[in-house]
mmCIF file of C-alpha atoms in Angstrom:
data_model
loop_
_atom_site.group_PDB
_atom_site.id
_atom_site.type_symbol
_atom_site.label_atom_id
_atom_site.label_comp_id
_atom_site.label_asym_id
_atom_site.label_seq_id
_atom_site.Cartn_x
_atom_site.Cartn_y
_atom_site.Cartn_z
ATOM 1 C CA MET A 1 79.472 8.387 -56.312
ATOM 2 C CA LYS A 2 77.151 10.419 -54.096
ATOM 3 C CA LEU A 3 77.607 14.120 -53.402
ATOM 4 C CA SER A 4 78.470 15.005 -49.837
ATOM 5 C CA PRO A 5 75.844 16.755 -47.676
ATOM 6 C CA ALA A 6 78.216 19.731 -47.502
ATOM 7 C CA VAL A 7 78.232 20.158 -51.284
ATOM 8 C CA ILE A 8 74.432 19.907 -51.436
ATOM 9 C CA THR A 9 74.042 22.384 -48.576
ATOM 10 C CA LEU A 10 76.425 24.843 -50.252
ATOM 11 C CA PHE A 11 74.538 24.623 -53.560
ATOM 12 C CA VAL A 12 71.091 25.071 -51.999
ATOM 13 C CA ALA A 13 72.250 27.886 -49.719
ATOM 14 C CA THR A 14 73.759 29.707 -52.688
ATOM 15 C CA THR A 15 70.594 29.467 -54.750
ATOM 16 C CA GLU A 16 68.533 30.733 -51.812
ATOM 17 C CA ALA A 17 70.678 33.860 -51.704
ATOM 18 C CA PHE A 18 69.114 35.000 -54.982
ATOM 19 C CA THR A 19 65.536 35.255 -53.728
ATOM 20 C CA VAL A 20 63.052 36.739 -56.170
ATOM 21 C CA ALA A 21 59.609 37.699 -54.951
ATOM 22 C CA PRO A 22 56.947 35.674 -56.783
ATOM 23 C CA THR A 23 54.786 37.657 -59.178
ATOM 24 C CA GLY A 24 51.345 36.955 -60.517
ATOM 25 C CA HIS A 25 52.403 36.903 -64.165
ATOM 26 C CA GLY A 26 52.984 33.148 -64.523
ATOM 27 C CA THR A 27 50.127 32.200 -62.220
ATOM 28 C CA SER A 28 47.557 34.210 -64.148
ATOM 29 C CA LYS A 29 48.360 32.428 -67.399
ATOM 30 C CA ILE A 30 48.541 29.016 -65.819
ATOM 31 C CA ASN A 31 45.164 29.434 -64.180
ATOM 32 C CA MET A 32 43.449 30.828 -67.286
ATOM 33 C CA ILE A 33 41.680 27.531 -67.928
ATOM 34 C CA ILE A 34 38.625 27.230 -70.091
ATOM 35 C CA ASN A 35 35.994 25.030 -68.486
ATOM 36 C CA GLY A 36 35.375 21.843 -70.443
ATOM 37 C CA GLU A 37 38.614 20.879 -72.173
ATOM 38 C CA THR A 38 38.225 20.306 -75.884
ATOM 39 C CA GLU A 39 41.319 18.086 -76.170
ATOM 40 C CA THR A 40 42.594 15.352 -73.902
ATOM 41 C CA ALA A 41 46.303 15.086 -73.135
ATOM 42 C CA SER A 42 46.561 12.029 -75.405
ATOM 43 C CA GLU A 43 44.977 13.959 -78.274
ATOM 44 C CA LYS A 44 47.460 16.772 -77.679
ATOM 45 C CA VAL A 45 50.342 14.285 -77.907
ATOM 46 C CA ALA A 46 49.073 13.073 -81.277
ATOM 47 C CA SER A 47 48.744 16.660 -82.475
ATOM 48 C CA VAL A 48 52.238 17.652 -81.317
ATOM 49 C CA PHE A 49 54.035 14.773 -82.987
ATOM 50 C CA SER A 50 52.012 14.907 -86.192
ATOM 51 C CA LYS A 51 54.034 18.046 -87.007
ATOM 52 C CA LEU A 52 57.421 16.417 -86.361
ATOM 53 C CA PRO A 53 59.527 14.030 -88.477
ATOM 54 C CA GLU A 54 58.672 10.350 -88.564
ATOM 55 C CA GLU A 55 60.934 7.941 -86.721
ATOM 56 C CA ASN A 56 64.152 7.241 -88.637
ATOM 57 C CA ALA A 57 65.158 3.564 -88.295
ATOM 58 C CA VAL A 58 68.874 4.261 -88.809
ATOM 59 C CA VAL A 59 68.977 7.028 -86.207
ATOM 60 C CA ASP A 60 66.811 4.981 -83.845
ATOM 61 C CA LYS A 61 69.305 2.101 -83.937
ATOM 62 C CA LEU A 62 72.256 4.494 -83.569
ATOM 63 C CA VAL A 63 70.805 6.186 -80.497
ATOM 64 C CA LYS A 64 69.726 2.962 -78.803
ATOM 65 C CA THR A 65 73.106 1.330 -79.435
ATOM 66 C CA ASN A 66 74.882 4.197 -77.689
ATOM 67 C CA PHE A 67 72.200 4.737 -75.036
ATOM 68 C CA PRO A 68 70.455 1.449 -74.218
ATOM 69 C CA GLY A 69 67.096 2.206 -72.628
ATOM 70 C CA ALA A 70 66.508 5.390 -74.629
ATOM 71 C CA ILE A 71 63.107 5.950 -76.246
ATOM 72 C CA SER A 72 61.938 8.605 -78.693
ATOM 73 C CA ASN A 73 60.338 11.737 -77.292
ATOM 74 C CA LYS A 74 57.132 10.624 -78.996
ATOM 75 C CA ASP A 75 57.102 7.291 -77.152
ATOM 76 C CA LEU A 76 58.070 9.055 -73.929
ATOM 77 C CA ALA A 77 55.240 11.590 -74.117
ATOM 78 C CA THR A 78 52.709 8.930 -75.093
ATOM 79 C CA ARG A 79 53.569 6.700 -72.127
ATOM 80 C CA VAL A 80 53.947 9.529 -69.593
ATOM 81 C CA VAL A 81 50.600 11.070 -70.498
ATOM 82 C CA GLU A 82 48.840 7.707 -70.311
ATOM 83 C CA LEU A 83 50.305 6.866 -66.900
ATOM 84 C CA LEU A 84 49.652 10.302 -65.431
ATOM 85 C CA GLY A 85 46.132 10.351 -66.850
ATOM 86 C CA GLU A 86 45.368 7.358 -64.654
ATOM 87 C CA LYS A 87 46.419 9.490 -61.653
ATOM 88 C CA GLY A 88 44.151 12.381 -62.661
ATOM 89 C CA PHE A 89 46.674 14.628 -64.463
ATOM 90 C CA LYS A 90 44.998 16.719 -67.200
ATOM 91 C CA PRO A 91 46.111 19.798 -69.153
ATOM 92 C CA SER A 92 43.711 21.937 -67.105
ATOM 93 C CA ASN A 93 44.943 20.874 -63.648
ATOM 94 C CA THR A 94 48.659 20.262 -64.201
ATOM 95 C CA LEU A 95 51.642 22.615 -63.929
ATOM 96 C CA LEU A 96 54.742 21.598 -65.876
ATOM 97 C CA ALA A 97 58.116 22.451 -64.296
ATOM 98 C CA THR A 98 61.467 21.670 -65.899
ATOM 99 C CA SER A 99 65.111 21.708 -64.888
ATOM 100 C CA LEU A 100 66.830 21.422 -68.244
ATOM 101 C CA CYS A 101 69.876 23.056 -69.831
ATOM 102 C CA ALA A 102 69.755 26.614 -71.162
ATOM 103 C CA ASP A 103 70.751 25.307 -74.632
ATOM 104 C CA GLU A 104 68.017 25.840 -77.229
ATOM 105 C CA LEU A 105 68.138 22.129 -78.086
ATOM 106 C CA ALA A 106 66.863 21.362 -74.589
ATOM 107 C CA ARG A 107 63.696 23.279 -75.502
ATOM 108 C CA GLU A 108 62.626 20.502 -77.870
ATOM 109 C CA LEU A 109 61.455 18.210 -75.071
ATOM 110 C CA GLU A 110 60.234 21.134 -73.012
ATOM 111 C CA ASP A 111 58.165 22.612 -75.843
ATOM 112 C CA GLU A 112 56.592 19.249 -76.614
ATOM 113 C CA PHE A 113 55.338 18.913 -73.041
ATOM 114 C CA VAL A 114 54.288 22.589 -72.945
ATOM 115 C CA GLU A 115 51.996 21.911 -75.903
ATOM 116 C CA ILE A 116 50.436 19.094 -73.896
ATOM 117 C CA TYR A 117 50.140 20.572 -70.400
ATOM 118 C CA GLY A 118 50.478 24.333 -70.904
ATOM 119 C CA ASN A 119 52.918 26.812 -69.409
ATOM 120 C CA ASN A 120 56.247 25.790 -67.925
ATOM 121 C CA PHE A 121 57.944 26.914 -64.697
ATOM 122 C CA ASN A 122 61.698 26.928 -65.342
ATOM 123 C CA LEU A 123 63.822 25.567 -62.495
ATOM 124 C CA GLY A 124 67.017 24.866 -64.424
ATOM 125 C CA GLY A 125 70.150 26.391 -65.885
ATOM 126 C CA LEU A 126 73.417 25.287 -67.472
ATOM 127 C CA SER A 127 73.730 21.514 -67.935
ATOM 128 C CA GLY A 128 70.233 21.111 -66.448
ATOM 129 C CA PHE A 129 71.178 21.758 -62.816
ATOM 130 C CA PRO A 130 68.254 23.049 -60.682
ATOM 131 C CA PHE A 131 69.687 26.519 -60.105
ATOM 132 C CA ALA A 132 66.306 27.895 -58.967
ATOM 133 C CA GLY A 133 66.883 25.911 -55.780
ATOM 134 C CA ASN A 134 64.517 25.871 -52.815
ATOM 135 C CA THR A 135 63.232 29.367 -53.543
ATOM 136 C CA GLY A 136 62.261 28.470 -57.093
ATOM 137 C CA PHE A 137 60.636 25.190 -56.111
ATOM 138 C CA GLY A 138 58.602 26.946 -53.416
ATOM 139 C CA ALA A 139 57.403 29.580 -55.879
ATOM 140 C CA MET A 140 56.566 26.889 -58.422
ATOM 141 C CA ALA A 141 54.548 24.875 -55.889
ATOM 142 C CA ALA A 142 52.463 27.968 -55.129
ATOM 143 C CA HIS A 143 51.506 28.151 -58.812
ATOM 144 C CA ILE A 144 50.116 24.617 -59.045
ATOM 145 C CA PRO A 145 46.368 24.797 -59.798
ATOM 146 C CA ASP A 146 44.130 24.346 -56.769
ATOM 147 C CA ASP A 147 43.471 20.639 -56.228
ATOM 148 C CA GLY A 148 45.927 20.031 -59.070
ATOM 149 C CA PHE A 149 49.173 18.311 -59.944
ATOM 150 C CA CYS A 150 52.740 19.073 -60.975
ATOM 151 C CA LEU A 151 54.988 17.256 -63.441
ATOM 152 C CA VAL A 152 58.705 17.952 -62.972
ATOM 153 C CA ILE A 153 61.084 16.937 -65.778
ATOM 154 C CA HIS A 154 64.814 17.211 -65.174
ATOM 155 C CA GLY A 155 68.145 16.059 -66.516
ATOM 156 C CA PRO A 156 71.197 16.921 -68.607
ATOM 157 C CA HIS A 157 71.412 16.539 -72.373
ATOM 158 C CA VAL A 158 73.885 15.138 -74.882
ATOM 159 C CA GLY A 159 74.129 15.276 -78.650
ATOM 160 C CA ILE A 160 74.766 12.548 -81.201
ATOM 161 C CA THR A 161 75.503 13.164 -84.874
ATOM 162 C CA LYS A 162 74.174 11.203 -87.832
ATOM 163 C CA GLU A 163 77.567 9.477 -87.941
ATOM 164 C CA GLY A 164 77.222 8.403 -84.311
ATOM 165 C CA GLN A 165 79.655 10.831 -82.657
ATOM 166 C CA VAL A 166 78.524 11.425 -79.086
ATOM 167 C CA GLY A 167 78.995 14.918 -77.633
ATOM 168 C CA LYS A 168 78.442 16.644 -80.988
ATOM 169 C CA VAL A 169 75.275 17.459 -82.919
ATOM 170 C CA GLU A 170 74.100 19.133 -86.115
ATOM 171 C CA ARG A 171 72.247 22.406 -85.487
ATOM 172 C CA SER A 172 69.787 24.183 -87.738
ATOM 173 C CA GLY A 173 71.411 26.935 -89.816
ATOM 174 C CA ILE A 174 74.940 26.164 -88.593
ATOM 175 C CA ALA A 175 77.438 24.369 -90.841
ATOM 176 C CA LEU A 176 79.712 23.511 -87.912
ATOM 177 C CA VAL A 177 78.897 20.297 -86.057
ATOM 178 C CA ASP A 178 78.793 21.730 -82.552
ATOM 179 C CA ASN A 179 79.459 20.503 -79.012
ATOM 180 C CA CYS A 180 76.424 19.296 -77.073
ATOM 181 C CA CYS A 181 76.301 19.898 -74.168
ATOM 182 C CA GLY A 182 78.870 22.722 -74.284
ATOM 183 C CA SER A 183 78.617 23.473 -70.574
ATOM 184 C CA ALA A 184 79.011 19.802 -69.659
ATOM 185 C CA ILE A 185 82.028 19.337 -71.946
ATOM 186 C CA ALA A 186 83.695 22.473 -70.547
ATOM 187 C CA ALA A 187 83.167 21.110 -67.028
ATOM 188 C CA SER A 188 84.534 17.716 -68.105
ATOM 189 C CA ASN A 189 87.643 19.359 -69.561
ATOM 190 C CA TYR A 190 88.117 21.334 -66.349
ATOM 191 C CA LEU A 191 87.836 18.129 -64.325
ATOM 192 C CA LYS A 192 90.238 16.280 -66.644
ATOM 193 C CA GLY A 193 92.768 19.051 -66.143
ATOM 194 C CA ILE A 194 92.585 18.449 -62.400
ATOM 195 C CA THR A 195 92.784 14.655 -62.542
ATOM 196 C CA ASP A 196 95.597 14.763 -65.131
ATOM 197 C CA GLY A 197 97.483 17.370 -63.131
ATOM 198 C CA GLY A 198 97.545 20.058 -65.798
ATOM 199 C CA ALA A 199 94.941 22.490 -64.457
ATOM 200 C CA THR A 200 95.821 26.160 -64.126
ATOM 201 C CA ILE A 201 95.004 27.638 -60.728
ATOM 202 C CA THR A 202 92.624 30.571 -61.093
ATOM 203 C CA PRO A 203 90.763 32.751 -58.577
ATOM 204 C CA LYS A 204 87.892 33.243 -61.036
ATOM 205 C CA ILE A 205 86.076 29.914 -60.542
ATOM 206 C CA GLN A 206 83.338 31.459 -58.401
ATOM 207 C CA GLN A 207 83.003 34.784 -60.215
ATOM 208 C CA PHE A 208 79.393 35.927 -60.406
ATOM 209 C CA THR A 209 79.452 36.614 -64.148
ATOM 210 C CA ASP A 210 79.927 32.876 -64.761
ATOM 211 C CA PHE A 211 78.429 31.549 -61.535
ATOM 212 C CA GLN A 212 76.460 28.688 -63.088
ATOM 213 C CA GLN A 213 79.402 27.227 -65.015
ATOM 214 C CA GLY A 214 81.580 27.497 -61.910
ATOM 215 C CA ALA A 215 78.945 25.553 -59.993
ATOM 216 C CA VAL A 216 78.695 22.872 -62.708
ATOM 217 C CA GLN A 217 82.460 22.407 -62.541
ATOM 218 C CA GLU A 218 82.405 22.069 -58.759
ATOM 219 C CA LEU A 219 79.441 19.697 -58.740
ATOM 220 C CA ILE A 220 81.084 17.291 -61.184
ATOM 221 C CA LEU A 221 84.298 16.985 -59.138
ATOM 222 C CA PRO A 222 83.262 13.762 -57.324
ATOM 223 C CA PHE A 223 83.093 11.944 -60.680
ATOM 224 C CA GLY A 224 86.707 12.387 -61.806
ATOM 225 C CA LYS A 225 87.742 8.732 -61.469
ATOM 226 C CA ARG A 226 84.487 7.487 -62.974
ATOM 227 C CA LEU A 227 84.910 9.608 -66.091
ATOM 228 C CA GLY A 228 88.611 8.845 -66.320
ATOM 229 C CA ARG A 229 87.900 5.116 -66.395
ATOM 230 C CA ALA A 230 84.969 5.339 -68.820
ATOM 231 C CA GLU A 231 85.244 3.562 -72.157
ATOM 232 C CA ASN A 232 83.630 6.594 -73.799
ATOM 233 C CA ARG A 233 83.929 9.761 -71.705
ATOM 234 C CA MET A 234 81.324 11.699 -73.694
ATOM 235 C CA ARG A 235 78.798 8.884 -73.335
ATOM 236 C CA GLU A 236 79.380 8.576 -69.583
ATOM 237 C CA LEU A 237 79.389 12.330 -68.948
ATOM 238 C CA PRO A 238 75.591 12.931 -68.996
ATOM 239 C CA TYR A 239 75.062 10.019 -66.584
ATOM 240 C CA ALA A 240 77.592 11.474 -64.130
ATOM 241 C CA LEU A 241 75.843 14.838 -64.414
ATOM 242 C CA TYR A 242 72.476 13.171 -63.864
ATOM 243 C CA ASP A 243 73.672 11.503 -60.647
ATOM 244 C CA SER A 244 74.913 14.862 -59.371
ATOM 245 C CA GLN A 245 71.649 16.587 -60.295
ATOM 246 C CA GLU A 246 69.507 13.808 -58.849
ATOM 247 C CA ALA A 247 71.050 14.355 -55.410
ATOM 248 C CA LEU A 248 70.191 18.061 -55.601
ATOM 249 C CA VAL A 249 66.666 17.561 -56.975
ATOM 250 C CA THR A 250 65.913 15.022 -54.237
ATOM 251 C CA ASP A 251 67.098 17.437 -51.547
ATOM 252 C CA ILE A 252 65.089 20.336 -53.000
ATOM 253 C CA VAL A 253 61.919 18.216 -53.317
ATOM 254 C CA ASN A 254 62.260 16.877 -49.775
ATOM 255 C CA THR A 255 62.619 20.432 -48.490
ATOM 256 C CA GLY A 256 59.652 21.788 -50.451
ATOM 257 C CA LYS A 257 57.283 18.830 -50.571
ATOM 258 C CA GLY A 258 54.941 20.541 -48.122
ATOM 259 C CA GLY A 259 53.842 22.716 -51.063
ATOM 260 C CA ILE A 260 52.599 19.767 -53.122
ATOM 261 C CA LYS A 261 48.864 19.987 -53.705
ATOM 262 C CA LYS A 262 47.154 16.845 -55.041
ATOM 263 C CA GLY A 263 50.205 15.051 -56.405
ATOM 264 C CA LEU A 264 53.694 15.378 -57.891
ATOM 265 C CA ALA A 265 55.360 13.318 -60.631
ATOM 266 C CA ILE A 266 59.112 13.544 -61.204
ATOM 267 C CA LEU A 267 60.575 12.392 -64.511
ATOM 268 C CA GLY A 268 64.362 12.337 -64.625
ATOM 269 C CA GLY A 269 66.740 11.184 -67.314
ATOM 270 C CA ILE A 270 69.040 12.065 -70.184
ATOM 271 C CA GLN A 271 67.912 14.137 -73.164
ATOM 272 C CA ILE A 272 69.519 12.926 -76.387
ATOM 273 C CA ASN A 273 69.536 15.542 -79.131
ATOM 274 C CA THR A 274 69.800 14.486 -82.771
ATOM 275 C CA SER A 275 69.939 16.398 -86.054
ATOM 276 C CA PRO A 276 67.139 18.892 -86.862
ATOM 277 C CA ASP A 277 65.371 16.498 -89.252
ATOM 278 C CA THR A 278 65.038 13.576 -86.808
ATOM 279 C CA LEU A 279 63.238 12.960 -83.519
ATOM 280 C CA ASP A 280 65.022 13.542 -80.221
ATOM 281 C CA TYR A 281 65.283 10.820 -77.583
ATOM 282 C CA PHE A 282 65.201 10.484 -73.802
ATOM 283 C CA HIS A 283 66.696 7.854 -71.503
ATOM 284 C CA PRO A 284 64.338 7.761 -68.488
ATOM 285 C CA LEU A 285 66.132 6.993 -65.226
ATOM 286 C CA LYS A 286 63.422 7.985 -62.749
ATOM 287 C CA PHE A 287 59.645 8.349 -62.842
ATOM 288 C CA ASP A 288 58.172 8.663 -59.361
ATOM 289 C CA TYR A 289 54.740 9.696 -58.133
ATOM 290 C CA TYR A 290 54.251 11.435 -54.764
ATOM 291 C CA ASP A 291 50.952 12.057 -52.973
ATOM 292 C CA SER A 292 49.757 15.326 -51.434
ATOM 293 C CA ASP A 293 51.751 14.618 -48.249
ATOM 294 C CA GLY A 294 54.973 14.156 -50.191
ATOM 295 C CA ASN A 295 55.058 10.400 -49.736
ATOM 296 C CA LEU A 296 56.444 8.267 -52.552
ATOM 297 C CA VAL A 297 53.473 6.241 -53.794
ATOM 298 C CA GLU A 298 54.736 4.550 -56.927
ATOM 299 C CA ASN A 299 57.850 3.998 -59.007
ATOM 300 C CA MET A 300 56.478 4.178 -62.556
ATOM 301 C CA LEU A 301 59.835 3.829 -64.340
ATOM 302 C CA PRO A 302 59.267 0.185 -65.395
ATOM 303 C CA TYR A 303 56.275 1.305 -67.468
ATOM 304 C CA LEU A 304 58.491 3.567 -69.582
ATOM 305 C CA ARG A 305 60.846 0.787 -70.626
#
């Protein structure tokens, strides 16, 4: 189900209300590029994943059974870097921007791509929604290296335990098998209370001290029937969140595409977090390349599958 234009307008207008003047801090680091790169992006990928666990066949089968189309972060990075390299993306001329959840587990994918392309401009918040909005995207575009590119990665995340329970995950240093994504599950429970008729009316939904969670709960409302009919609610939840976020990301990009410099790649999908001793996964749902005029040039998603 698509979000209504009114919901998108309300979300974007709200994010624009929190305008922060751009500073030179991020730009200075991003543009501190040493002439003559010593490592290619592909070499950086090899270096990053040489430090991480090897692929676990049992976990690999478990993840792909629950999320058909998912690939390991290692395979994702390898293919993305190769495809973007053909377009001219290099560590020295590319700005990474992400709209991922605030959860520390969402940093896994982010950190892996930071090690490849350098600093990251954060566009996201709870559940991966692009809370930086038009203002954040405009500031980010201004930080893209001259005659350079931007790679945007966005999407919600979901956990899966070693036993195959979706919506939970083992965390380092914590005995309790915890919810993942906590924000998404809270929003799902709120929505279930509405559709089941047991919700408590409260005036605190839009309170500023929990603004992001209130927004997540409002933005998932159109998916009540879809989640209610799902065979596995926790497995369907990240896909409903992705569809909601995709509508917002598309609107924000269309509004700010005039700031694109040489080219923009947008990678969207579902992060799948596993236990600390195994690789994480990603189900790519979008991989588009736009030229300097903001025109869609190529759908590269088939090359990730």
